[in-house]
Short mmCIF file of C-alpha atoms in Angstrom, two decimals:
data_model
loop_
_atom_site.label_atom_id
_atom_site.label_comp_id
_atom_site.label_asym_id
_atom_site.label_seq_id
_atom_site.Cartn_x
_atom_site.Cartn_y
_atom_site.Cartn_z
CA MET A 145 -4.38 13.84 1.08
CA GLY A 146 -1.09 14.59 -0.63
CA ARG A 147 1.05 15.44 2.49
CA ALA A 148 -0.38 12.40 4.50
CA PHE A 149 0.45 10.08 1.41
CA GLU A 150 4.07 11.59 1.31
CA TYR A 151 4.56 10.80 5.06
CA ARG A 152 3.20 7.27 4.44
CA LYS A 153 5.41 6.90 1.38
CA ALA A 154 8.36 8.05 3.53
CA ARG A 155 7.68 5.22 5.99
CA LYS A 156 7.51 2.72 3.25
CA LEU A 157 10.92 3.74 1.70
CA LYS A 158 12.44 3.64 5.28
CA ARG A 159 11.00 0.09 5.54
CA TRP A 160 12.07 -0.97 1.95
CA GLY A 161 15.55 0.20 2.39
CA ASN A 162 16.40 -3.56 2.71
CA MET A 163 15.99 -4.43 -0.95
CA SER A 164 15.61 -8.41 -0.25
CA ARG A 165 12.53 -7.47 2.01
CA THR A 166 11.25 -5.15 -0.70
CA PHE A 167 11.50 -8.12 -3.36
CA THR A 168 10.04 -10.51 -0.82
CA ARG A 169 6.88 -8.18 -0.34
CA ILE A 170 6.25 -7.73 -4.17
CA GLY A 171 6.84 -11.30 -5.04
CA LYS A 172 4.16 -12.32 -2.60
CA GLU A 173 1.77 -9.96 -4.16
CA ILE A 174 2.70 -11.13 -7.60
CA THR A 175 2.21 -14.63 -6.57
CA ILE A 176 -1.25 -13.89 -4.98
CA ALA A 177 -2.30 -12.05 -8.19
CA ALA A 178 -1.23 -14.77 -10.51
CA LYS A 179 -2.84 -17.16 -8.42
CA ALA A 180 -6.25 -15.28 -8.42
CA GLY A 181 -6.34 -14.03 -12.03
CA GLY A 182 -3.86 -16.27 -14.06
CA PRO A 183 -0.37 -15.86 -14.75
CA ASP A 184 -0.74 -13.91 -18.00
CA PRO A 185 -0.09 -10.22 -17.58
CA SER A 186 -2.03 -9.21 -20.76
CA THR A 187 -5.23 -10.79 -19.10
CA ASN A 188 -4.75 -9.80 -15.38
CA PRO A 189 -4.80 -6.27 -14.84
CA ARG A 190 -3.58 -6.45 -11.19
CA LEU A 191 -0.30 -8.55 -12.22
CA ARG A 192 0.40 -5.95 -14.73
CA SER A 193 0.47 -3.45 -12.25
CA LEU A 194 2.61 -5.46 -9.81
CA ILE A 195 5.02 -6.14 -12.43
CA GLN A 196 5.37 -2.32 -13.10
CA ASN A 197 6.05 -1.99 -9.38
CA ALA A 198 8.53 -4.51 -9.66
CA LYS A 199 10.19 -2.54 -12.20
CA ALA A 200 9.93 0.58 -10.42
CA ALA A 201 11.96 -1.09 -7.61
CA ASN A 202 14.48 -2.66 -9.94
CA MET A 203 13.36 -6.22 -9.11
CA PRO A 204 15.15 -8.54 -11.45
CA LYS A 205 12.96 -10.30 -14.18
CA ASP A 206 13.83 -13.66 -13.01
CA THR A 207 12.68 -13.05 -9.85
CA VAL A 208 9.22 -11.71 -11.05
CA ASP A 209 9.03 -14.80 -13.25
CA ARG A 210 9.76 -17.01 -10.19
CA ALA A 211 7.02 -15.35 -8.28
CA ILE A 212 4.67 -15.71 -11.03
CA LYS A 213 5.49 -19.41 -11.28
CA LYS A 214 4.92 -20.19 -7.69
CA ALA A 215 1.24 -19.49 -8.43
CA THR A 216 1.13 -22.61 -10.26
CA ASP A 217 3.47 -24.87 -8.27
CA LYS A 218 1.67 -27.25 -6.27
CA ASP A 219 4.56 -27.37 -3.62
CA SER A 220 4.54 -23.64 -3.19
CA SER A 221 3.46 -21.60 -0.24
CA ASP A 222 -0.29 -20.69 -0.32
CA TYR A 223 -0.22 -16.97 0.51
CA LYS A 224 -3.43 -15.38 1.79
CA GLU A 225 -4.18 -11.56 2.40
CA ILE A 226 -5.51 -10.83 5.66
CA ILE A 227 -6.05 -7.60 7.36
CA TYR A 228 -5.87 -7.05 11.04
CA GLU A 229 -7.41 -3.94 12.94
CA GLY A 230 -6.74 -2.79 16.35
CA TYR A 231 -5.72 0.35 18.47
CA GLY A 232 -2.64 1.12 19.56
CA PRO A 233 -1.73 3.18 22.65
CA PHE A 234 -3.15 6.73 23.12
CA GLY A 235 -6.19 5.72 20.74
CA ILE A 236 -4.39 5.57 17.45
CA ALA A 237 -6.37 3.50 14.95
CA ILE A 238 -3.99 0.91 13.22
CA VAL A 239 -4.86 -1.12 10.17
CA VAL A 240 -2.09 -4.21 9.32
CA GLU A 241 -2.43 -5.63 5.75
CA THR A 242 -0.83 -9.12 5.64
CA ALA A 243 0.16 -11.78 3.21
CA THR A 244 1.01 -15.02 4.92
CA ASP A 245 0.95 -18.83 4.32
CA ASN A 246 0.53 -19.27 8.19
CA ASN A 247 -2.65 -17.46 9.75
CA THR A 248 -2.12 -18.70 13.32
CA ARG A 249 1.53 -17.51 13.55
CA THR A 250 0.81 -14.02 11.91
CA VAL A 251 -2.27 -13.33 14.05
CA ALA A 252 -0.27 -14.59 17.15
CA ASN A 253 2.57 -12.02 16.31
CA VAL A 254 0.35 -9.15 15.49
CA ARG A 255 -1.64 -9.73 18.65
CA SER A 256 1.61 -9.54 20.58
CA TYR A 257 2.88 -6.45 19.16
CA PHE A 258 -0.42 -4.59 20.00
CA THR A 259 -0.43 -6.02 23.51
CA LYS A 260 3.20 -5.57 24.33
CA HIS A 261 3.16 -1.77 23.25
CA GLY A 262 0.09 -0.97 25.03
CA GLY A 263 -2.50 -1.57 22.58
CA SER A 264 -5.26 -4.08 21.61
CA LEU A 265 -6.18 -6.26 18.46
CA GLY A 266 -9.85 -5.46 17.41
CA THR A 267 -12.37 -7.64 15.41
CA SER A 268 -12.18 -7.52 11.64
CA GLY A 269 -14.12 -4.29 10.24
CA SER A 270 -14.07 -2.60 13.40
CA LEU A 271 -12.00 0.39 11.98
CA SER A 272 -12.99 0.45 8.41
CA PHE A 273 -15.03 3.48 8.78
CA LEU A 274 -12.16 5.53 9.89
CA PHE A 275 -10.16 4.99 6.64
CA ASP A 276 -11.00 5.62 3.00
CA HIS A 277 -9.58 2.87 0.88
CA LYS A 278 -8.03 4.10 -2.27
CA CYS A 279 -6.13 3.21 -5.22
CA VAL A 280 -3.18 5.51 -5.93
CA PHE A 281 -1.47 5.59 -9.37
CA LYS A 282 1.82 7.30 -10.09
CA ILE A 283 1.94 8.10 -13.96
CA LYS A 284 4.26 9.85 -16.46
CA ALA A 285 2.90 13.22 -17.20
CA LYS A 286 2.09 13.92 -21.03
CA GLU A 287 3.80 16.93 -22.55
CA GLY A 288 1.17 19.76 -22.93
CA VAL A 289 -1.16 18.13 -20.82
CA GLU A 290 -2.17 20.52 -17.79
CA LEU A 291 -3.12 19.04 -14.52
CA GLU A 292 -6.81 20.67 -14.63
CA ASP A 293 -7.30 18.99 -18.24
CA LEU A 294 -5.99 15.73 -16.97
CA GLU A 295 -8.22 15.63 -14.12
CA LEU A 296 -11.50 16.61 -16.18
CA GLU A 297 -10.16 14.04 -18.46
CA LEU A 298 -9.89 11.15 -15.75
CA ILE A 299 -12.85 11.94 -13.51
CA ASP A 300 -15.34 9.82 -15.46
CA CYS A 301 -13.20 6.64 -14.98
CA GLY A 302 -13.12 7.32 -11.22
CA VAL A 303 -10.03 9.55 -10.61
CA GLU A 304 -11.07 11.83 -7.51
CA GLU A 305 -7.86 13.80 -7.02
CA VAL A 306 -4.83 14.81 -9.27
CA GLU A 307 -1.43 15.88 -7.99
CA ALA A 308 1.85 16.97 -9.45
CA GLY A 309 4.62 14.58 -8.31
CA ASP A 310 8.53 14.52 -8.62
CA GLU A 311 10.37 14.69 -11.97
CA GLY A 312 7.37 15.11 -14.19
CA GLU A 313 5.42 12.64 -12.71
CA VAL A 314 1.58 12.77 -11.79
CA VAL A 315 -0.14 11.08 -8.74
CA LEU A 316 -3.70 10.02 -9.19
CA TYR A 317 -6.26 9.05 -6.38
CA GLY A 318 -9.42 7.02 -6.68
CA ALA A 319 -11.66 4.87 -4.86
CA PHE A 320 -10.35 1.21 -4.37
CA GLU A 321 -13.15 -0.33 -6.41
CA ASN A 322 -12.49 1.97 -9.46
CA ASN A 323 -8.92 0.65 -9.64
CA SER A 324 -9.46 -1.40 -12.69
CA ASP A 325 -11.35 1.11 -14.62
CA ILE A 326 -8.66 3.73 -14.09
CA GLN A 327 -6.02 0.95 -14.98
CA HIS A 328 -7.79 0.32 -18.15
CA TYR A 329 -8.33 3.89 -19.15
CA LEU A 330 -4.82 4.85 -18.58
CA GLU A 331 -3.44 1.79 -20.62
CA ASP A 332 -5.87 2.47 -23.46
CA ASN A 333 -5.05 6.26 -23.63
CA GLY A 334 -1.10 5.84 -23.68
CA TYR A 335 -0.59 6.93 -20.17
CA GLU A 336 2.84 5.42 -18.66
CA ILE A 337 2.05 3.72 -15.47
CA ILE A 338 5.10 4.01 -13.03
CA SER A 339 3.39 2.27 -9.82
CA THR A 340 0.17 1.41 -8.52
CA GLU A 341 -0.59 1.25 -4.81
CA PHE A 342 -3.52 0.66 -2.52
CA GLU A 343 -3.75 3.10 0.28
CA ARG A 344 -6.01 3.26 3.42
CA ILE A 345 -6.18 7.11 4.10
CA PRO A 346 -7.49 8.24 7.43
CA ASN A 347 -10.66 10.49 7.31
CA ASP A 348 -9.32 12.01 10.64
CA PHE A 349 -5.90 12.48 12.39
CA LYS A 350 -5.11 12.55 15.97
CA ASP A 351 -2.39 14.88 17.58
CA VAL A 352 0.25 13.15 19.77
CA THR A 353 3.18 14.52 22.06
CA PRO A 354 6.69 13.45 20.71
CA GLU A 355 6.86 11.27 23.83
CA GLN A 356 3.84 9.58 22.55
CA ARG A 357 4.98 9.52 19.20
CA ALA A 358 8.25 7.61 20.16
CA THR A 359 6.13 4.74 22.04
CA LEU A 360 3.79 4.67 18.78
CA GLU A 361 7.07 4.52 16.56
CA LYS A 362 8.07 1.36 18.38
CA LEU A 363 4.94 -0.34 17.72
CA LEU A 364 4.81 0.64 14.28
CA ASP A 365 8.51 -0.50 13.64
CA LYS A 366 7.62 -4.15 15.16
CA PHE A 367 4.98 -4.44 12.41
CA GLU A 368 7.21 -3.17 9.61
CA GLU A 369 10.13 -5.49 10.54
CA ASP A 370 7.60 -8.66 10.13
CA GLU A 371 8.00 -10.24 6.73
CA ASP A 372 4.49 -11.16 6.67
CA VAL A 373 3.30 -7.46 7.00
CA GLN A 374 2.92 -5.70 3.52
CA ASN A 375 1.58 -2.24 4.65
CA VAL A 376 0.47 -0.53 8.05
CA PHE A 377 -1.89 2.38 7.95
CA HIS A 378 -2.72 4.62 10.82
CA ASN A 379 -4.46 8.10 11.80
CA MET A 380 -1.36 9.63 13.80
CA ARG A 381 -0.85 13.13 12.49
CA ASP A 382 2.55 13.46 11.00
CA ASP A 383 4.68 16.39 12.51
CA ASP A 384 4.56 18.33 9.29
CA TYR A 385 0.92 17.58 8.22
CA GLU A 386 -1.28 20.28 7.62
CA GLU A 387 -5.00 20.27 6.77
#
């Protein structure tokens, strides 16, 4: 799981190289979370997590505040999270997560990307069995706490896997539905949360040739250039991925 996650992280970093696009993406998520759970981070765990992500991305505080305020502004755009599923060329499964204020526009764009690059848009839920929905926490390691001990400590709140990250960080994986329990445990026990992400991790990978990969990359790039698209997941094996 770790190597696959690192590959997707590299793709995200490539996409998020444009800082304004990064802020737009996080800002939409903050607005959606504030609208769903209220604008007070102390009573809205998802909003707290997103504010932490914003800090990790060096997003200015006033930009965060504006995104929260949009949730209560009657004249602001009403963003909705919508998931599209389909197959790219060569049978590669692709899940596209979006946050949009215009579903008609977004579904038309997503369908055209699939069609023009040799793929097809499927029905909702058609690919859910191919991906495990996970929450991924990155936290600061506690001095003197070994990874094995940390994993034993966190297993009861839903953490399934613990990995060493970079620069004294630790990466935790858990089921999507255990996100809130894990977050509360980390906060209540003094762990510093650096960021929180939701990942759709393939339970099977497909090999492609270099030529097929180049074709697929063109399709993935189209998704990642669309400002409504938040995340793209697929089951194409990374060149360096090892089971």
